[in-house]
XYZ file of C-alpha atoms in Angstrom:
670
model
C 0.002 0.001 -0.003
C 2.913 2.355 0.669
C 4.064 2.681 -3.003
C 0.469 3.456 -4.068
C 0.175 6.181 -1.427
C 3.441 7.738 -2.580
C 2.342 7.698 -6.236
C -1.058 9.248 -5.286
C 0.659 11.971 -3.283
C 2.994 12.807 -6.175
C 0.015 13.048 -8.551
C -1.824 15.419 -6.189
C 1.290 17.595 -5.914
C 1.682 17.808 -9.704
C -2.021 18.608 -10.169
C -1.827 21.348 -7.574
C 1.251 22.877 -9.258
C -0.499 22.849 -12.647
C -3.605 24.486 -11.196
C -1.485 27.143 -9.535
C 0.207 27.953 -12.843
C -3.137 28.336 -14.656
C -4.947 30.327 -11.912
C -4.792 34.165 -12.054
C -2.668 35.843 -9.439
C -4.333 37.864 -6.683
C -4.014 41.591 -7.453
C -2.228 43.832 -5.030
C -4.376 46.342 -3.069
C -3.132 49.182 -5.293
C -4.080 47.346 -8.462
C -7.499 46.457 -7.089
C -8.338 50.144 -6.699
C -7.581 50.947 -10.343
C -10.561 51.229 -12.673
C -10.824 48.432 -15.270
C -9.290 48.873 -18.683
C -11.624 50.176 -21.376
C -13.830 47.591 -22.988
C -12.246 46.526 -26.293
C -15.413 47.363 -28.197
C -16.199 50.679 -26.447
C -15.573 53.481 -28.912
C -17.811 55.882 -27.037
C -17.994 57.099 -23.441
C -17.123 54.440 -20.874
C -18.821 54.886 -17.488
C -17.667 52.827 -14.517
C -18.646 52.674 -10.840
C -16.201 50.928 -8.542
C -17.568 50.088 -5.097
C -14.399 50.064 -3.014
C -15.444 49.292 0.564
C -18.053 49.578 3.292
C -17.929 49.535 7.095
C -20.733 48.863 9.551
C -21.510 51.947 11.639
C -23.797 52.799 14.533
C -26.592 52.647 15.349
C -26.797 48.835 15.153
C -30.368 47.845 14.266
C -32.319 44.599 14.449
C -33.412 44.688 10.802
C -30.249 43.596 8.973
C -31.488 45.061 5.680
C -31.687 48.541 7.230
C -28.277 48.580 8.895
C -26.250 51.736 8.094
C -22.815 51.331 6.525
C -20.262 53.940 5.531
C -19.001 53.339 2.012
C -16.362 54.538 -0.446
C -16.701 54.394 -4.202
C -15.051 55.739 -7.316
C -16.789 56.585 -10.586
C -15.025 57.345 -13.869
C -16.018 58.903 -17.169
C -13.639 57.990 -19.993
C -13.895 59.438 -23.495
C -12.932 56.601 -25.864
C -14.620 58.157 -28.868
C -13.770 60.620 -31.601
C -15.721 63.644 -30.318
C -15.043 65.804 -27.265
C -17.510 65.399 -24.391
C -18.553 68.924 -23.398
C -19.777 69.765 -19.887
C -20.203 66.115 -18.979
C -22.725 64.983 -16.393
C -23.005 61.409 -15.130
C -26.258 59.978 -13.777
C -26.078 57.366 -11.029
C -29.266 55.663 -9.838
C -28.808 54.501 -6.256
C -30.944 51.802 -4.667
C -29.979 51.567 -1.001
C -30.996 54.924 0.420
C -27.507 56.318 -0.086
C -26.675 59.633 1.619
C -23.612 61.327 0.116
C -21.359 63.194 2.535
C -18.375 63.887 0.275
C -17.712 64.185 -3.460
C -14.295 64.874 -5.003
C -13.513 65.547 -8.665
C -17.068 66.628 -9.457
C -20.024 68.536 -8.032
C -23.704 67.734 -7.756
C -25.340 69.106 -10.892
C -28.200 70.722 -9.004
C -25.865 72.342 -6.468
C -27.148 70.214 -3.582
C -25.692 70.563 -0.114
C -23.925 67.787 1.771
C -25.175 65.530 3.272
C -27.220 64.795 0.152
C -30.092 62.313 0.289
C -30.122 60.533 -3.069
C -33.685 59.309 -2.464
C -35.453 62.466 -1.254
C -33.327 65.139 -2.960
C -32.371 63.515 -6.246
C -35.489 61.544 -7.095
C -34.747 59.035 -9.852
C -31.015 59.610 -10.317
C -28.153 61.595 -8.835
C -26.317 63.781 -11.356
C -22.588 64.547 -11.058
C -21.042 67.330 -13.164
C -17.369 67.756 -13.928
C -15.513 70.340 -11.875
C -12.978 71.678 -12.535
C -12.597 69.312 -15.490
C -15.820 70.058 -17.364
C -14.742 68.791 -20.802
C -13.138 65.509 -21.853
C -11.109 65.625 -25.059
C -10.556 62.689 -27.422
C -7.702 60.163 -27.303
C -6.748 61.184 -30.862
C -6.434 64.874 -29.984
C -4.384 64.200 -26.822
C -2.294 61.155 -27.811
C -4.235 59.188 -25.226
C -3.388 61.506 -22.324
C -5.506 59.933 -19.565
C -5.604 63.175 -17.548
C -7.410 64.950 -20.396
C -9.761 62.199 -21.546
C -10.871 60.753 -18.191
C -12.498 62.232 -15.080
C -12.590 60.462 -11.718
C -15.152 61.008 -8.962
C -14.424 60.049 -5.379
C -17.589 59.340 -3.395
C -18.029 58.880 0.371
C -21.385 58.289 1.991
C -23.772 56.155 4.006
C -26.057 53.389 2.748
C -28.608 51.041 4.304
C -28.373 47.378 3.363
C -27.857 43.858 4.578
C -24.462 42.275 5.339
C -22.041 40.882 2.780
C -20.971 39.154 0.724
C -23.286 40.937 -1.725
C -22.167 44.362 -3.000
C -24.776 47.191 -2.944
C -24.126 48.631 -6.402
C -26.224 51.325 -8.137
C -29.030 50.101 -10.357
C -28.103 52.201 -13.408
C -25.423 54.422 -14.961
C -25.906 56.868 -17.820
C -24.884 60.218 -19.291
C -27.118 63.245 -18.794
C -26.829 64.031 -22.493
C -29.598 63.295 -25.034
C -26.972 62.853 -27.756
C -25.819 59.567 -26.171
C -27.585 56.264 -25.640
C -26.385 54.151 -22.725
C -27.263 50.442 -22.539
C -28.013 48.799 -19.205
C -24.891 48.700 -17.045
C -23.337 45.307 -16.422
C -21.238 43.829 -13.652
C -17.606 43.724 -14.766
C -16.676 42.068 -11.477
C -18.141 41.766 -7.998
C -17.831 45.460 -7.177
C -17.626 47.201 -10.557
C -20.487 48.372 -12.756
C -19.848 49.520 -16.321
C -21.596 50.718 -19.483
C -20.508 52.133 -22.831
C -22.519 55.123 -24.131
C -22.521 55.836 -27.846
C -23.864 58.658 -29.983
C -27.438 58.207 -31.172
C -27.897 57.916 -34.955
C -29.525 61.379 -34.979
C -26.600 62.969 -33.122
C -24.125 61.148 -35.328
C -25.831 62.454 -38.461
C -26.065 66.030 -37.164
C -22.479 66.253 -35.894
C -20.360 68.732 -37.829
C -16.813 68.277 -39.079
C -15.663 70.890 -36.562
C -17.232 68.901 -33.710
C -15.615 65.686 -34.840
C -12.106 67.126 -35.153
C -12.187 69.586 -32.229
C -8.912 69.646 -30.270
C -8.914 73.128 -28.712
C -11.444 73.497 -25.857
C -11.237 77.300 -26.115
C -12.567 77.365 -29.679
C -15.360 74.843 -29.614
C -18.296 75.474 -27.300
C -21.716 74.102 -26.562
C -24.597 76.331 -27.664
C -25.881 78.700 -25.018
C -28.678 77.253 -22.926
C -32.088 78.666 -22.108
C -34.035 78.584 -18.854
C -36.289 80.580 -16.570
C -33.254 82.477 -15.227
C -29.808 82.483 -16.847
C -26.677 83.579 -14.968
C -23.739 84.590 -17.158
C -20.246 84.699 -15.629
C -17.895 86.742 -17.858
C -14.194 87.273 -17.228
C -13.411 90.737 -18.598
C -9.788 91.165 -17.447
C -7.296 88.520 -16.354
C -4.064 88.819 -14.371
C -1.752 86.150 -12.922
C -3.278 86.347 -9.427
C -6.714 87.911 -10.029
C -9.422 88.628 -12.568
C -12.373 90.992 -13.116
C -15.734 89.267 -13.582
C -19.132 90.525 -14.731
C -22.105 88.538 -13.378
C -25.428 89.001 -15.189
C -28.848 87.653 -14.162
C -31.341 87.444 -17.058
C -34.992 86.573 -16.386
C -36.708 84.591 -19.142
C -39.684 83.251 -17.174
C -43.084 84.241 -18.538
C -44.434 85.275 -15.120
C -41.612 84.582 -12.661
C -39.998 87.476 -10.783
C -37.597 88.118 -7.917
C -37.779 90.702 -5.146
C -34.612 91.582 -3.209
C -32.753 88.712 -4.867
C -30.036 86.873 -2.967
C -27.360 85.148 -5.063
C -24.847 82.695 -3.637
C -22.212 80.281 -4.917
C -19.311 78.184 -3.661
C -15.650 78.987 -4.268
C -13.894 75.671 -4.933
C -10.290 76.836 -5.304
C -9.673 79.203 -2.413
C -10.762 82.416 -4.189
C -11.968 85.531 -2.385
C -13.713 88.787 -3.384
C -11.484 91.870 -3.198
C -14.015 94.468 -4.419
C -17.453 94.801 -6.072
C -19.481 97.332 -8.056
C -23.232 97.077 -8.562
C -23.823 94.707 -5.641
C -22.439 93.899 -2.204
C -22.050 90.861 0.090
C -24.520 90.401 2.932
C -21.543 90.142 5.294
C -18.121 91.742 5.088
C -15.800 89.222 6.722
C -12.074 88.754 6.111
C -11.231 86.368 8.957
C -11.301 83.414 6.552
C -8.471 85.048 4.607
C -6.401 86.396 7.491
C -6.288 83.083 9.359
C -6.291 80.866 6.273
C -4.074 80.026 3.299
C -4.817 83.390 1.622
C -3.283 85.285 4.538
C -0.169 83.139 4.382
C 0.281 83.603 0.646
C -0.698 87.308 0.299
C 1.429 88.464 3.232
C 1.695 92.081 2.052
C -1.990 92.518 1.126
C -4.068 94.902 3.250
C -7.022 92.643 4.080
C -8.960 95.529 5.607
C -9.714 96.517 1.993
C -10.898 92.995 1.077
C -14.668 92.686 0.797
C -15.441 89.028 1.518
C -13.570 85.779 2.201
C -16.497 83.401 2.693
C -16.401 80.141 0.810
C -20.144 80.600 0.142
C -20.776 84.363 -0.095
C -24.309 85.766 -0.299
C -24.612 88.704 -2.724
C -27.319 91.406 -2.639
C -28.287 94.077 -5.152
C -27.711 97.751 -4.347
C -30.611 100.192 -3.818
C -31.499 102.607 -6.594
C -29.955 105.506 -4.655
C -26.471 104.000 -5.205
C -26.650 103.801 -8.988
C -24.597 106.990 -9.523
C -22.105 106.141 -6.770
C -18.711 106.110 -8.549
C -17.215 103.801 -5.903
C -19.741 100.963 -5.850
C -22.319 101.806 -8.569
C -22.197 102.912 -12.188
C -22.804 99.420 -13.643
C -25.448 98.882 -16.310
C -28.514 97.014 -14.977
C -27.438 97.348 -11.355
C -28.966 98.975 -8.322
C -32.667 98.052 -8.495
C -32.989 96.842 -4.921
C -32.974 93.260 -6.165
C -36.112 93.481 -8.320
C -36.090 91.427 -11.521
C -39.319 91.475 -13.524
C -40.459 89.241 -16.398
C -39.837 90.593 -19.883
C -43.579 90.599 -20.548
C -43.946 93.242 -17.818
C -40.815 95.384 -18.303
C -37.920 94.169 -20.436
C -35.618 96.907 -19.110
C -35.997 95.550 -15.579
C -35.670 91.865 -16.470
C -31.901 91.879 -15.913
C -29.426 92.585 -13.085
C -25.633 92.815 -13.231
C -22.568 93.515 -11.095
C -18.764 93.361 -11.308
C -16.230 91.942 -8.863
C -12.466 91.640 -8.527
C -11.555 88.052 -7.613
C -8.191 86.982 -6.167
C -6.934 83.475 -6.910
C -4.728 81.028 -5.017
C -1.970 78.572 -6.046
C -1.800 76.543 -8.223
C -3.985 78.827 -10.389
C -1.534 81.774 -10.561
C -1.660 82.085 -14.316
C -3.760 84.490 -16.363
C -5.155 81.586 -18.416
C -6.099 79.445 -15.392
C -9.670 80.603 -14.875
C -12.381 78.698 -13.027
C -15.874 79.933 -12.149
C -17.440 79.229 -8.767
C -19.856 76.309 -8.499
C -23.193 75.508 -6.855
C -25.035 78.723 -7.708
C -28.270 79.460 -5.820
C -30.760 82.285 -6.380
C -33.780 83.216 -4.272
C -36.028 86.185 -3.561
C -36.841 87.706 -0.180
C -40.598 87.552 -0.733
C -42.507 84.389 0.127
C -44.285 84.865 -3.204
C -41.118 84.455 -5.259
C -40.648 81.100 -6.988
C -38.015 78.540 -6.046
C -35.160 77.921 -8.485
C -32.804 75.020 -9.097
C -29.567 75.924 -10.891
C -27.227 73.740 -12.901
C -23.447 73.964 -12.849
C -21.460 76.496 -14.923
C -21.056 75.506 -18.566
C -18.316 77.092 -20.718
C -19.828 78.904 -23.691
C -18.521 81.195 -26.414
C -17.160 84.472 -24.954
C -19.726 87.243 -24.690
C -19.502 90.067 -27.203
C -19.613 93.610 -25.752
C -19.952 96.873 -27.694
C -16.675 98.759 -27.950
C -16.520 101.260 -25.043
C -15.032 103.919 -27.337
C -18.202 103.967 -29.448
C -16.555 102.505 -32.547
C -18.500 100.087 -34.676
C -16.772 97.003 -33.286
C -17.188 94.450 -30.538
C -14.960 93.353 -27.671
C -14.905 89.711 -26.612
C -14.745 88.577 -23.021
C -11.758 86.437 -22.068
C -13.915 83.531 -20.888
C -17.620 82.986 -20.304
C -19.665 80.444 -18.374
C -23.413 80.081 -18.237
C -25.588 78.798 -15.378
C -29.171 77.838 -16.249
C -31.753 78.015 -13.442
C -35.345 76.802 -13.706
C -38.372 77.344 -11.502
C -39.120 74.194 -9.533
C -42.005 73.053 -7.386
C -41.019 70.730 -4.589
C -43.129 67.698 -3.803
C -46.154 68.706 -1.763
C -45.431 72.437 -2.199
C -48.348 74.748 -1.454
C -49.354 77.962 -3.255
C -48.364 81.318 -1.774
C -51.589 83.195 -2.553
C -55.276 82.349 -2.600
C -58.548 83.561 -4.133
C -61.963 84.358 -2.646
C -65.211 84.565 -4.618
C -68.265 86.739 -4.105
C -71.145 88.055 -6.218
C -73.929 90.625 -6.107
C -76.528 87.840 -6.150
C -75.312 86.187 -2.927
C -74.543 87.936 0.342
C -71.911 85.451 1.573
C -68.253 85.444 0.581
C -66.553 82.161 -0.254
C -63.186 82.446 1.534
C -59.854 80.862 0.678
C -59.592 77.130 1.238
C -58.551 75.802 4.610
C -54.735 75.639 4.735
C -54.659 76.887 1.122
C -51.012 77.879 1.519
C -50.166 75.122 3.991
C -50.692 74.879 7.721
C -47.650 75.288 10.003
C -46.718 72.114 11.834
C -46.343 73.862 15.208
C -49.519 75.932 15.333
C -50.198 77.774 18.557
C -53.505 78.699 20.116
C -56.819 76.814 19.962
C -56.975 73.570 18.012
C -58.374 73.907 14.485
C -59.254 71.431 11.752
C -57.003 71.241 8.692
C -59.629 69.314 6.709
C -62.921 71.088 7.515
C -64.302 73.276 4.736
C -63.763 76.999 5.246
C -66.809 78.847 6.623
C -68.778 81.350 4.581
C -68.179 84.942 5.689
C -69.868 88.330 5.659
C -68.259 90.779 3.186
C -66.576 92.961 5.868
C -64.645 89.935 7.178
C -62.368 90.092 4.112
C -60.636 93.104 5.681
C -59.963 91.310 8.964
C -56.998 88.974 9.646
C -58.043 85.361 10.044
C -57.246 85.263 13.756
C -59.807 88.052 14.257
C -62.529 86.573 12.052
C -63.835 83.951 14.450
C -66.566 86.054 16.029
C -67.707 87.395 12.657
C -67.807 83.891 11.173
C -69.791 82.499 14.138
C -72.250 85.387 14.112
C -72.745 85.012 10.351
C -73.281 81.255 10.693
C -75.897 81.836 13.396
C -77.665 84.485 11.325
C -77.697 82.293 8.188
C -78.265 79.013 10.034
C -75.008 77.509 8.714
C -73.397 74.522 10.374
C -70.276 75.252 12.449
C -67.561 72.576 12.274
C -66.036 71.402 15.544
C -63.211 72.129 15.720
C -63.462 75.141 13.420
C -61.387 75.166 10.203
C -57.833 76.530 10.221
C -56.896 79.639 8.279
C -55.465 79.851 4.781
C -51.985 81.076 5.891
C -51.438 82.998 2.649
C -49.414 86.172 2.337
C -51.681 87.528 -0.416
C -55.388 86.969 -1.049
C -57.389 88.125 -4.068
C -61.139 88.689 -4.085
C -63.030 88.309 -7.368
C -66.503 89.871 -7.080
C -69.170 89.775 -9.788
C -70.566 93.318 -9.620
C -73.157 93.463 -12.401
C -74.775 91.281 -15.066
C -77.007 92.788 -17.744
C -78.068 92.114 -21.340
C -75.114 93.646 -23.151
C -72.308 93.014 -20.659
C -71.190 92.502 -17.113
C -68.469 93.664 -14.712
C -66.305 92.339 -11.892
C -64.179 93.873 -9.161
C -60.734 92.474 -8.384
C -59.210 93.355 -5.000
C -55.685 92.510 -3.825
C -54.893 92.098 -0.112
C -51.300 91.979 1.184
C -51.226 90.176 4.556
C -47.443 89.886 4.547
C -44.886 92.006 6.386
C -43.122 92.972 3.147
C -44.147 95.722 0.733
C -44.680 94.471 -2.821
C -43.301 96.896 -5.391
C -44.130 96.536 -9.092
C -46.652 93.786 -8.466
C -48.483 92.066 -11.325
C -51.334 89.621 -11.630
C -52.822 87.459 -14.350
C -56.163 85.688 -14.686
C -57.328 82.981 -17.055
C -60.905 83.403 -18.295
C -61.894 80.358 -20.301
C -65.244 81.613 -21.669
C -65.267 85.340 -20.943
C -61.811 86.220 -22.333
C -62.984 87.418 -25.759
C -65.408 89.840 -24.148
C -62.852 91.648 -21.965
C -62.873 95.428 -22.485
C -60.698 97.147 -19.867
C -59.554 97.400 -16.259
C -60.244 100.880 -14.917
C -57.673 101.186 -12.100
C -55.012 98.733 -13.323
C -52.911 98.600 -16.471
C -54.171 95.582 -18.378
C -53.458 93.689 -21.567
C -54.599 90.412 -23.089
C -52.038 87.653 -23.564
C -52.439 84.490 -25.625
C -55.893 82.939 -25.919
C -57.300 83.227 -22.410
C -55.045 85.335 -20.131
C -55.520 88.910 -18.909
C -52.318 90.458 -17.534
C -52.586 93.325 -15.008
C -50.265 95.597 -13.025
C -50.554 98.806 -11.050
C -50.742 102.174 -12.749
C -47.583 104.268 -12.725
C -47.114 105.602 -9.225
C -49.733 103.199 -7.867
C -47.880 99.909 -8.327
C -46.884 99.542 -4.687
C -48.923 97.071 -2.640
C -48.025 97.974 0.940
C -47.698 95.460 3.752
C -50.235 95.049 6.553
C -50.136 98.004 8.938
C -51.631 99.313 12.153
C -54.557 101.640 11.493
C -55.736 104.196 14.022
C -58.783 102.955 15.894
C -58.230 99.305 14.900
C -57.051 96.606 17.309
C -55.701 94.418 14.507
C -53.419 94.814 11.494
C -55.067 95.998 8.281
C -53.829 94.587 4.946
C -52.491 96.703 2.109
C -55.157 96.816 -0.609
C -55.642 97.747 -4.268
C -58.657 97.152 -6.497
C -60.053 97.742 -9.949
C -63.295 97.204 -11.814
C -63.076 95.124 -15.030
C -65.718 95.403 -17.725
C -66.787 92.717 -20.215
C -69.099 92.805 -23.223
C -71.425 89.993 -24.286
C -71.366 91.057 -27.927
C -68.689 88.510 -28.847
C -69.693 85.961 -26.164
C -73.467 85.698 -26.597
C -73.780 82.337 -24.855
C -71.964 83.294 -21.671
C -73.704 82.495 -18.355
C -72.099 84.673 -15.700
C -74.215 83.428 -12.798
C -73.544 79.771 -13.657
C -69.792 80.297 -13.272
C -68.561 81.674 -16.624
C -67.789 84.990 -14.921
C -65.180 83.519 -12.568
C -61.516 82.944 -13.513
C -60.257 79.370 -13.765
C -56.736 80.363 -12.676
C -55.252 83.385 -10.941
C -51.552 84.274 -10.727
C -49.876 86.855 -8.510
C -46.228 87.795 -9.098
C -45.840 84.607 -11.098
C -47.223 82.249 -8.436
C -50.413 80.314 -9.169
C -52.933 80.974 -6.417
C -55.150 78.426 -4.668
C -58.695 78.619 -6.076
C -61.989 78.129 -4.171
C -63.663 74.771 -4.586
C -67.121 76.345 -5.066
C -68.744 79.451 -6.542
C -71.541 81.687 -5.223
C -75.029 80.507 -6.145
C -77.926 82.745 -7.040
C -79.876 84.048 -4.050
C -82.302 86.637 -5.408
C -83.242 88.090 -2.050
C -79.798 89.551 -1.399
C -78.466 90.886 -4.722
C -78.727 94.604 -3.979
C -77.785 94.117 -0.353
C -74.436 92.470 -1.037
C -73.425 94.831 -3.829
C -74.056 97.856 -1.632
C -72.361 96.325 1.408
C -69.230 95.380 -0.513
C -69.036 98.784 -2.156
C -69.461 100.547 1.197
C -66.882 98.322 2.909
C -64.229 98.836 0.244
C -64.858 102.592 -0.089
C -64.592 103.106 3.683
C -61.431 100.983 3.847
C -59.814 102.862 0.969
C -60.666 106.220 2.553
C -59.253 105.186 5.907
C -56.097 103.889 4.268
C -55.538 107.164 2.377
C -56.007 109.139 5.600
C -53.505 106.857 7.331
C -50.887 107.448 4.642
C -51.362 111.210 4.962
């Protein structure tokens, strides 16, 4: 038996040696971290996501599938094609509730703040944009220089998943570019996801020779984008350690506007603002420079003259009184107290601009090393202003400026970037204004809906119902704040034998309410009165409103106390007359124990000549939509019904109430 055992042992040894020679060697830790080589058949844009590691963190939970882990990952975008990839953006669809806490080599396209919830904030996919490397050139144009054709994104965050050995990879990878089609990503190995995006046939057919052979990123640009608000960042003068920039805000929204705008961004390369003209920072603070790297490098600079060293400065427009100030004003389109109107209202006031001197830090001490800030945000001070989401800066062709000497020539900026912002409505967002209805043929006013503009979570005072229907009111109650309406509403309900909900309905919590009152209805025409109430603590300058009249639009004649014009097929656009376009905030009035809203009103007349079938009483005389300062207002869920016994009574009461209120308000202003 011994010889057989020896022979069997020798055979096992030889088999093991042969297997060892054929098996692949285990990669070193450094090699394991390197992204895989490009797919042999990928002649497009190769996207990879390398899940590097994860570590169990507290709190430890009983449900293993909801245990938090910290993780590290690396994503790459590699241009393996024949066309430059301009302003690249990579979409990653996460599936394990990932919360990003750090991103390196890119920025979130929407300018999101860290920590960033990829489920709540991003929605379907999280978008990463290149920064500072926004463009990826081709291997042909760079002799395969990996630093110019590939971008790498370092990602650190938290996810919620079960234990290993499975790897919680994203569910999809793609390019945020309609010119490319990306097939479903596949697993290259246990922790690496990959896909190869190629030009669509339409993009391939429409590509120009210049696009295909572009090698100089300074001479080939993407077309300028369009959006509700476009921010242009122009470099006008460049020096080794600083540059002069012109920032322009251009409003393209049909009805959107901004009041007392506040613009912010994030410096990503240690820059700071030395001086500004046409705007100013909300806080002048130089401690970040004095005690930071800037103070160590610029040792001889007088930082008392520096304007702002914040990494995320907040910029405000100057008041009109500073326009002719030679030190901080004298910039075209500046100094309007932050008001930007839609072009449909006043094209001259649809733009704002300012200049600033920006100091740079190593290693960017070269007049050609120019980088814009990232993560732009824009907002208005009024609660009625819309919310905006801004993309990242995109390099575009340099802006052309008229020659300052007056000659018939143009001067090009040194470099230009464009940031496109669009009005967004967050999930579950409420309106910021509401509408009430009344009519001469019914003596009750239909108020704004309960919680029309949202109910605060931490309401104080007596409990109220957020679901009960709002109670009908007497006309004079429209001039009273909601908190002071209770007695009037109860007395009116008792007089009219209306049911009183228990608990009573909550208020509308709107900063602006608009009453639409049908005043008259006769054979040849009819009229309505529109009244604006400002319940906010902010004056509203240069206000505007718009109404959609589905059946009565063609019969509109004029508004007597507002400027008005018809727009499109069903919209009537209105604004205050010159000198009367200021809707003041709620104020204390002598003899009143509550705040009185600012108010403006106008009568609107309509003819039935071109709308012979219109039925005003049945509802054709009420607008289907109402907008105030660009925001769509909450509409009542019912309309007044005919009540013949009270027609004259209500018309006279409303007229008397509004006339007395207007007279008292004028006396107060005097």
